[in-house]
Coordinates of C-alpha atoms and ligand atoms in Angstrom, one line a residue:
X1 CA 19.2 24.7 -10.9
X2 CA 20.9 21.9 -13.3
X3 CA 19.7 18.9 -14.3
X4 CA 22.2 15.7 -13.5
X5 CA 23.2 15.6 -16.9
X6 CA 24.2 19.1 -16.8
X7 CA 26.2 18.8 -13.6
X8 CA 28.1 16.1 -14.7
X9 CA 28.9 17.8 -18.1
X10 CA 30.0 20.6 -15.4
X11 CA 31.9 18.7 -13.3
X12 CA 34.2 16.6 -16.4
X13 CA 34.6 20.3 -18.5
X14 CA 38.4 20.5 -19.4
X15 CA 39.9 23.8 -20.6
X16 CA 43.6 23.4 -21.9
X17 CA 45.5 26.6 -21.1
X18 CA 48.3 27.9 -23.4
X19 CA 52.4 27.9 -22.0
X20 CA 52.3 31.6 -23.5
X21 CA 49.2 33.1 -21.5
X22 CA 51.8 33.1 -18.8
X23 CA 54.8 34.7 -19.9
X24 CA 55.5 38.2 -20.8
X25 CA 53.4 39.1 -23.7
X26 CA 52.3 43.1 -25.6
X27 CA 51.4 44.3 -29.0
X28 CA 53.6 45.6 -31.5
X29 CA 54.0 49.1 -29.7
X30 CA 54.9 47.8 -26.5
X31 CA 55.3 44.7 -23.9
X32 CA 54.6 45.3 -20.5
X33 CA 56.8 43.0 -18.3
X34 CA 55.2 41.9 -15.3
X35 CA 56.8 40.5 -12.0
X36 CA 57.5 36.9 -11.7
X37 CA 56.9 35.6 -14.8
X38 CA 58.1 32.4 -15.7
X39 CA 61.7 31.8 -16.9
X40 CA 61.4 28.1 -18.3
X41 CA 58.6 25.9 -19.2
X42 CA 58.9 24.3 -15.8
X43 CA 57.4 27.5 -14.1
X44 CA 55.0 28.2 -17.1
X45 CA 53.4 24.4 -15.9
X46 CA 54.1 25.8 -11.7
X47 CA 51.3 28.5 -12.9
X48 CA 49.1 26.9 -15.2
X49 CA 48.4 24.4 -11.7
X50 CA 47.3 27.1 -9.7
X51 CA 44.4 27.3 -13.0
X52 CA 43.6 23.9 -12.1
X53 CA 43.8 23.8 -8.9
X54 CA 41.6 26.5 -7.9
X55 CA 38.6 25.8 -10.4
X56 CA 39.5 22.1 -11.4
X57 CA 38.9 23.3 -15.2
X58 CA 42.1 23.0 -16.6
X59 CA 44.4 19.6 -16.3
X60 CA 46.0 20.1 -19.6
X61 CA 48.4 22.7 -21.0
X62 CA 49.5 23.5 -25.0
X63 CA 52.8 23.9 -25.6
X64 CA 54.5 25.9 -28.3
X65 CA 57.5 24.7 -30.0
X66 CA 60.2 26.3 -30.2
X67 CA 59.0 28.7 -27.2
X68 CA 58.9 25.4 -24.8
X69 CA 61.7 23.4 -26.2
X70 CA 63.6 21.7 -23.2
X71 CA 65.8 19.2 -23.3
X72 CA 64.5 16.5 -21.7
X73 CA 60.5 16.3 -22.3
X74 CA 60.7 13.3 -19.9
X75 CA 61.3 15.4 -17.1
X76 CA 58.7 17.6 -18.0
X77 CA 56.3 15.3 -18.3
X78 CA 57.2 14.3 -14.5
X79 CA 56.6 17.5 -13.9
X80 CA 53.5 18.4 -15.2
X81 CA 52.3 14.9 -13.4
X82 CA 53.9 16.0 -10.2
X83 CA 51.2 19.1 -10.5
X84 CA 48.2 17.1 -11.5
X85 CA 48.4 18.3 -14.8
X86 CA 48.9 16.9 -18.6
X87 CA 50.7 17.9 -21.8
X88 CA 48.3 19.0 -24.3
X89 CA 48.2 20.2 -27.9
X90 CA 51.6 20.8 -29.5
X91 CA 51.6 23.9 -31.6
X92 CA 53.8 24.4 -34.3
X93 CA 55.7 28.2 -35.2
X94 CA 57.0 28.9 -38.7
X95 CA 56.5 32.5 -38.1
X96 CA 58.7 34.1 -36.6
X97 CA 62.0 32.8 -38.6
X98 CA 63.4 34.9 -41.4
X99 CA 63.4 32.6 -44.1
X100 CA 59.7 32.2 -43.5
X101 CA 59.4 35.6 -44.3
X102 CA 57.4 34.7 -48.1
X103 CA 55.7 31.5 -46.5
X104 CA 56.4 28.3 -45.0
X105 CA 54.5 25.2 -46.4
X106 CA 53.6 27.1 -49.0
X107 CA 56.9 28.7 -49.7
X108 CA 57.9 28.8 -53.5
X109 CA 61.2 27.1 -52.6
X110 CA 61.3 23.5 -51.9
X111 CA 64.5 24.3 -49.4
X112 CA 61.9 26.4 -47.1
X113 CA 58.7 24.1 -47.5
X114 CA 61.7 21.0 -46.4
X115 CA 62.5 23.2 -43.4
X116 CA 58.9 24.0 -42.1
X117 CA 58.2 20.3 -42.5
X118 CA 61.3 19.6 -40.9
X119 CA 60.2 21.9 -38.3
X120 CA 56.7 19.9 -38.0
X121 CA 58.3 16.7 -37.7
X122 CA 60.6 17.9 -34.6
X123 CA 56.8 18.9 -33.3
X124 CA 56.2 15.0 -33.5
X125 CA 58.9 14.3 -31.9
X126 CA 57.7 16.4 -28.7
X127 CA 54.3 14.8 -29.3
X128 CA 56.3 11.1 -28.5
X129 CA 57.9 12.1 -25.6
X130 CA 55.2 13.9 -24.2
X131 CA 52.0 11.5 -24.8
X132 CA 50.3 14.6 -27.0
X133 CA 48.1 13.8 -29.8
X134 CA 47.2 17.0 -31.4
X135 CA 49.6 18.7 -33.7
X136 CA 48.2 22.1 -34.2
X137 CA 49.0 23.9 -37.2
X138 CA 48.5 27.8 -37.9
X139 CA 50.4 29.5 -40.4
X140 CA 51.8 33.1 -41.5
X141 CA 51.7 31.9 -44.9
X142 CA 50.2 34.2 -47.8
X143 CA 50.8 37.8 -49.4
X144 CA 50.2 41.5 -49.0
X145 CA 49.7 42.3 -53.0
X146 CA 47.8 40.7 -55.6
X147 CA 50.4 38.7 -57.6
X148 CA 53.0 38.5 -55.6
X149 CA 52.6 35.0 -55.9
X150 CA 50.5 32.3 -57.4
X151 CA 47.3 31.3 -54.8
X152 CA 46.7 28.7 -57.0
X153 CA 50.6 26.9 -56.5
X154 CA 50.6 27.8 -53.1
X155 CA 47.4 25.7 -52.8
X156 CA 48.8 22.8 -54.2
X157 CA 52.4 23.4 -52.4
X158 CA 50.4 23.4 -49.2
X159 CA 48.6 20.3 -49.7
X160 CA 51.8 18.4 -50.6
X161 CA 53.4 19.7 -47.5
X162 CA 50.5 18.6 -45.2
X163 CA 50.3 15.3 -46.2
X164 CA 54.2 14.8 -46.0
X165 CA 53.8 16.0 -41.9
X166 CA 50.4 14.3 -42.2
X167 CA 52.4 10.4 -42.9
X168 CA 54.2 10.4 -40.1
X169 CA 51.5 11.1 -37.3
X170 CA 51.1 7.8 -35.4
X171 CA 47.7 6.4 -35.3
X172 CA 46.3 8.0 -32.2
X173 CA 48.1 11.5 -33.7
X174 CA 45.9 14.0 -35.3
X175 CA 46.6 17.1 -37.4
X176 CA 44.6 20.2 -36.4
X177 CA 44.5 22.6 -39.1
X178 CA 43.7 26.5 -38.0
X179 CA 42.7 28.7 -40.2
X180 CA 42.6 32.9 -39.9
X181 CA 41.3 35.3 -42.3
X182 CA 44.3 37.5 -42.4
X183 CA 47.7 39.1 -40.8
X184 CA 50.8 39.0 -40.7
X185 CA 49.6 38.7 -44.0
X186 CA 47.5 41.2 -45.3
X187 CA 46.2 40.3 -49.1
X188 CA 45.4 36.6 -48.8
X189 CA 46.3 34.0 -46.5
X190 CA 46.7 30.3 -47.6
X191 CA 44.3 28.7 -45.1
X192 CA 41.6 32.1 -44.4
X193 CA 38.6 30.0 -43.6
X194 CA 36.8 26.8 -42.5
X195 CA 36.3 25.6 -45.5
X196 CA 40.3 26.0 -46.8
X197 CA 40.9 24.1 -43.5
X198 CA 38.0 21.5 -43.9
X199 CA 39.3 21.1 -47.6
X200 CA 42.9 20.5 -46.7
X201 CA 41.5 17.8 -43.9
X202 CA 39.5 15.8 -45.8
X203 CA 42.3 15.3 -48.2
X204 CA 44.3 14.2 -45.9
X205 CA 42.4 11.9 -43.8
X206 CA 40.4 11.1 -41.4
X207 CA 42.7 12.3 -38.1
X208 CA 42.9 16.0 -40.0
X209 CA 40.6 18.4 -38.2
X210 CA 40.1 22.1 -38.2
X211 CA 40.6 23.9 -35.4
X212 CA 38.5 27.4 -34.6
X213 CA 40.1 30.6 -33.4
X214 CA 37.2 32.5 -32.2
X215 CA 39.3 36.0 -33.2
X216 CA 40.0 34.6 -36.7
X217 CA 36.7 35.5 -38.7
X218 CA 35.7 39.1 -40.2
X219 CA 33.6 41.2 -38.0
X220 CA 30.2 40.1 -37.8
X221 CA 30.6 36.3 -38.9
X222 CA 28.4 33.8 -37.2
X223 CA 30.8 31.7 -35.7
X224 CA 28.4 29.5 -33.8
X225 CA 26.9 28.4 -37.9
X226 CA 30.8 27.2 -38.5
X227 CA 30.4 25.0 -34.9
X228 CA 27.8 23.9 -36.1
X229 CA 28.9 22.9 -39.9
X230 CA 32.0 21.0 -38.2
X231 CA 30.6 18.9 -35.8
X232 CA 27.8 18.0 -38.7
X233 CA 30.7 17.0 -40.8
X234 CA 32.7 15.0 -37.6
X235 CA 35.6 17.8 -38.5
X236 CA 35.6 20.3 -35.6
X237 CA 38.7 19.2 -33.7
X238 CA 39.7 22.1 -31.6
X239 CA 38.5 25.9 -30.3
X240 CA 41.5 28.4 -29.8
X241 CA 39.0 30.3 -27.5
X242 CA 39.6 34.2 -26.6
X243 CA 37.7 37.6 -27.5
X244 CA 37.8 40.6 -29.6
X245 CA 36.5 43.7 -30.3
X246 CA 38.3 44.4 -33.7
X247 CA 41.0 41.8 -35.0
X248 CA 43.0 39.3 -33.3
X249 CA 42.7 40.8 -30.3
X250 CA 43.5 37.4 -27.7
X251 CA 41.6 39.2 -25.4
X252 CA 40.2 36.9 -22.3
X253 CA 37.2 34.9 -23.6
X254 CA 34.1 35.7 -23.3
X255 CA 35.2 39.4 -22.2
X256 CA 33.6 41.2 -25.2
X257 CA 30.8 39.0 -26.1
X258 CA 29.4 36.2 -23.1
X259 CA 26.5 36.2 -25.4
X260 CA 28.4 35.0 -28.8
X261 CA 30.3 32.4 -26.2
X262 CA 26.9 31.4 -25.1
X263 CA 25.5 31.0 -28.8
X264 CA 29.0 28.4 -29.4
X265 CA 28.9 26.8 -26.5
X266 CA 24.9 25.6 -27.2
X267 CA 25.8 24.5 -30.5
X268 CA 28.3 22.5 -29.1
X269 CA 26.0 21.1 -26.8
X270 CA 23.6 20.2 -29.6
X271 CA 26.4 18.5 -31.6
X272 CA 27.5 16.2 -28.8
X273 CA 30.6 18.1 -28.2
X274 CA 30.1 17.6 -24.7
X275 CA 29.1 13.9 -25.0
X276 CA 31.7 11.2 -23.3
X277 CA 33.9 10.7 -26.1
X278 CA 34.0 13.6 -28.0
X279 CA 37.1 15.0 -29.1
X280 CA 36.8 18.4 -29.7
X281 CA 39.7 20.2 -27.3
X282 CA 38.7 23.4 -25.7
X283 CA 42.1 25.5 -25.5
X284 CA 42.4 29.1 -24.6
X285 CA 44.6 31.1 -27.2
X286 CA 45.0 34.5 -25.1
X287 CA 47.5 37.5 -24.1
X288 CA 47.3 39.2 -20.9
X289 CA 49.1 42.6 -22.4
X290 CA 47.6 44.4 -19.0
X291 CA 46.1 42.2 -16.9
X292 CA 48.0 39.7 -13.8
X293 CA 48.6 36.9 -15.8
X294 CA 46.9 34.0 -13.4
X295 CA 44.1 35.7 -12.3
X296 CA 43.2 36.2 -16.7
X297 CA 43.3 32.8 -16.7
X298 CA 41.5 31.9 -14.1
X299 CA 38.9 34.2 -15.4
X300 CA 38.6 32.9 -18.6
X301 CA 38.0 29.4 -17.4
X302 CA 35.5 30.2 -15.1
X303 CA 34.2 32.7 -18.0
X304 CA 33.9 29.2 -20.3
X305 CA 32.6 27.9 -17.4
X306 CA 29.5 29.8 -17.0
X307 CA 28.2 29.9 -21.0
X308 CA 28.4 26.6 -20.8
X309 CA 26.5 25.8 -18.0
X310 CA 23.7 28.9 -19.3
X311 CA 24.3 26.6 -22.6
X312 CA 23.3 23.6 -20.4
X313 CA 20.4 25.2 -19.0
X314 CA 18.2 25.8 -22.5
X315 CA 15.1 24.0 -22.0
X316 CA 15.8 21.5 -24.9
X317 CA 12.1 20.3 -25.1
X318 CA 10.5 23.7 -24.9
X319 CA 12.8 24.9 -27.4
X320 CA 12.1 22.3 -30.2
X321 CA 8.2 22.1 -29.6
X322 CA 8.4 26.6 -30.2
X323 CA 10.8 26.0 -33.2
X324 CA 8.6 22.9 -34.2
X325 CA 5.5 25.7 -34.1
X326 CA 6.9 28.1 -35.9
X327 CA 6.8 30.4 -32.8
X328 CA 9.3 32.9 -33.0
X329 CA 9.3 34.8 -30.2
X330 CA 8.4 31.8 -28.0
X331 CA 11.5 29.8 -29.4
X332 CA 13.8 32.9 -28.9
X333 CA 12.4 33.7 -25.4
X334 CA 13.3 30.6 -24.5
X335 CA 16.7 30.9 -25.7
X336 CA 17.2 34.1 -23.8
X337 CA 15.7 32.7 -20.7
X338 CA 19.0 30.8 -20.2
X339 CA 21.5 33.4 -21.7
X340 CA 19.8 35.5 -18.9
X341 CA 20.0 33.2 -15.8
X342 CA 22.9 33.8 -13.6
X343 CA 24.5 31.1 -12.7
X344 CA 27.4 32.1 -10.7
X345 CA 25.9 31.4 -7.3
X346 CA 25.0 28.2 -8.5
X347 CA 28.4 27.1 -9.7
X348 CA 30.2 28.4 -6.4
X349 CA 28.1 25.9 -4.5
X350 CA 29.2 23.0 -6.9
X351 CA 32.7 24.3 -6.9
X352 CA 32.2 23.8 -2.8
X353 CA 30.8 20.4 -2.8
X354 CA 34.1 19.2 -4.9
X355 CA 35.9 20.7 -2.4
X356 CA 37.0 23.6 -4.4
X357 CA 37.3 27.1 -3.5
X358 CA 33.9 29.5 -3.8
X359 CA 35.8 32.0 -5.3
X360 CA 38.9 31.1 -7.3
X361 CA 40.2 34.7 -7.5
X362 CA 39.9 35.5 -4.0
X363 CA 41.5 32.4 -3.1
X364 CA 44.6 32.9 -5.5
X365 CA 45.1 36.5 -4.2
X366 CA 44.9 35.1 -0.6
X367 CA 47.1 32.3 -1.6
X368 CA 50.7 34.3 -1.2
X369 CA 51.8 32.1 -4.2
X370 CA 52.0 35.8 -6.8
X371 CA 54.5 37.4 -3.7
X372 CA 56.0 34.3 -4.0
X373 CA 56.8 34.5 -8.0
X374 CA 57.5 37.5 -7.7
X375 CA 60.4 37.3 -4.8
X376 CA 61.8 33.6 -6.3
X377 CA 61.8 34.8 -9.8
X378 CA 64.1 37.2 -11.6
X379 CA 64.2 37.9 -15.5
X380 CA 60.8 36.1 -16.7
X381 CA 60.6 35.2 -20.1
X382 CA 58.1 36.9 -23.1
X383 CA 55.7 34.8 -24.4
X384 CA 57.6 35.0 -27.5
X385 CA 54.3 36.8 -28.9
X386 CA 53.4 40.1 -29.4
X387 CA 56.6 41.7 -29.3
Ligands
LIG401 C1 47.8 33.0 -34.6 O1 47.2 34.3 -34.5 C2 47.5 32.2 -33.4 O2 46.1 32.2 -33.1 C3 47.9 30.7 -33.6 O3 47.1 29.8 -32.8 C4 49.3 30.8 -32.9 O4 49.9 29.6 -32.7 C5 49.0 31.6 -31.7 O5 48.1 32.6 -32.2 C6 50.1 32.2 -31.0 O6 49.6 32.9 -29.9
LIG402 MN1 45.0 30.5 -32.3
LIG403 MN1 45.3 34.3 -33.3

């Protein structure tokens, strides 16, 4: 069914999984703990290798500082090697303090702009001691009312912090910028779109790149067009990939739209995002309020797994000589043709020739490993989201 470009694409895809998809994690009504959840960052990485071991999609995990502070990263590292699995992105929180409560790097007071950077540079710190080279950096920052503060100061306060973290990132470091179109804050946020992010970025230098949160755009944006923009301008660094039906939703990817994932993931492909060498990081940024925690995961992976390989399966040629004839319905029929081919089959037989199981779910719940959690551990952790 693939072509060997396609299966090798296939066979090197790399899906970083977040610390938090593992721990205990709800909206603002309620969290619903769940048996055996981790209690440290050591057993947050324990579950994040079953991911990778049953579908061989997911050898790197983001943590979130101060949620996976330890005190020797060393050891973690260790760790993580002992499971066949890497650090990935560090992600940055100035949310969730009180004096962040009016901003952060935007903050009118140079005392709470000094402790988010602070904050950043303790992120850099982890980056050192763990090998990670991404610093990802979301913020709360921006207002509920029109003039509560000045978008215009806050503009320039936020560059000058950025480029202050920005300095001290070592050479092989980069910044990822993520932007989101609004809450906590509800009037304006200080980085809402792609082009606040890109903006900030190319100020800053060439190792600044914006990172997409699929949930981050208004209803009915064409996300795949921003995909498309970035990797045109060499400036897409990094997907936070998850779904939604109305907001922010961190819902498991490709869950409410496989044909919007399928759209992203082609444009990818035609940007050489899945070329040797390209650096865009494909991380899941996802809650599993309801659903078993490891299983979501696994899910989502695989649910990555297969628009991309539809993605893979467009007939390039066919498409461009139908575009190149101005035949509509031919170019989109062709299109479809792939969005419409199931795959599944297909990729279980190549998850069997690497010596992986046919069916990763099935083989977790026959596994014993989510008795096992659930007998060993007592008094899991909350993500440290959603409560
Ligand atoms: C904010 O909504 C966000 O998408 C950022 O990436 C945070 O770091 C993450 O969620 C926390 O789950
Ligand atoms: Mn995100
Ligand atoms: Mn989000």
């Amino acid at each position: 069914m693939f072509s060997t470009q396609a299966i090798e694409r296939l066979d090197q895809q790399a899906i970083e999984v977040p610390s938090w998809a593992y721990g205990n994690s709800g909206t603002r009504f309620k969290v619903f703990a769940q048996a055996g959840v981790p209690r440290d960052p050591y057993e947050k990485l324990a579950d994040a290798a079953q991911v990778h071991a049953l579908t061989g999609l997911a050898p790197s995990v983001a943590l979130h500082i101060p949620w996976d502070e330890v005190d020797d990263f060393a050891r973690l590292v260790d760790h993580a090697e002992s499971l066949g699995l890497r650090i990935g992105t560090i992600n940055s929180n100035t949310f969730q303090d009180d004096i962040y409560k009016l901003g952060s790097l935007a903050h009118a007071d140079a005392d709470v702009r000094q402790a988010a950077i602070d904050h950043h540079l303790r992120c850099i710190e982890v980056m050192h001691a763990t090998g990670s080279t991404d610093l990802k950096i979301w913020l709360a920052d921006g207002t509920n009312y029109p003039g509560q503060d000045d978008m215009r100061a806050r503009q320039d306060r936020l560059a000058e912090s950025l480029a202050t973290i920005y300095e001290r990132l070592a050479d092989d470091q980069r910044l990822v910028l993520e932007y989101k179109f609004f809450e906590p804050a509800f009037y304006h946020t200080d980085v809402p779109d792609w082009g606040t992010s890109y903006t900030h970025c190319v100020e800053l230098g060439e190792r600044a790149v914006v990172c997409l949160d699929t949930g981050h755009h208004a209803p009915g944006t064409n996300i795949e067009f921003i995909v498309t923009q970035l990797l045109r301008l060499g400036r897409l660094g990094a997907f936070d990939f998850n779904s939604r039906f109305y907001a922010d939703d961190d819902l498991m990817v490709g869950a409410a739209d496989p044909f919007q994932l399928f759209r992203i993931m082609h444009e990818v492909n035609r940007g050489g995002g899945f070329e040797a060498g390209s650096d865009v990081v494909f991380m899941l940024d996802q809650c599993h309020n309801i659903e078993a925690k490891i299983p979501g995961q696994i899910r989502s992976v695989l649910n990555v797994q297969e628009m991309t390989a539809r993605a893979l399966l467009i007939d390039q040629d066919a498409l461009a000589d139908a575009q190149g004839r101005g035949d509509v319905l031919g170019a989109n029929e062709v299109f479809m043709d792939a969005f419409y081919t199931d795959v599944r089959t297909a990729l279980a037989d190549r998850r069997e020739a690497r010596g992986l199981p046919r069916d990763p779910i099935a083989a977790y719940a026959a596994s014993g490993y989510q008795a096992e959690i659930e007998r060993a551990r007592v008094g899991g952790t909350q993500a440290g989201w959603g409560a």
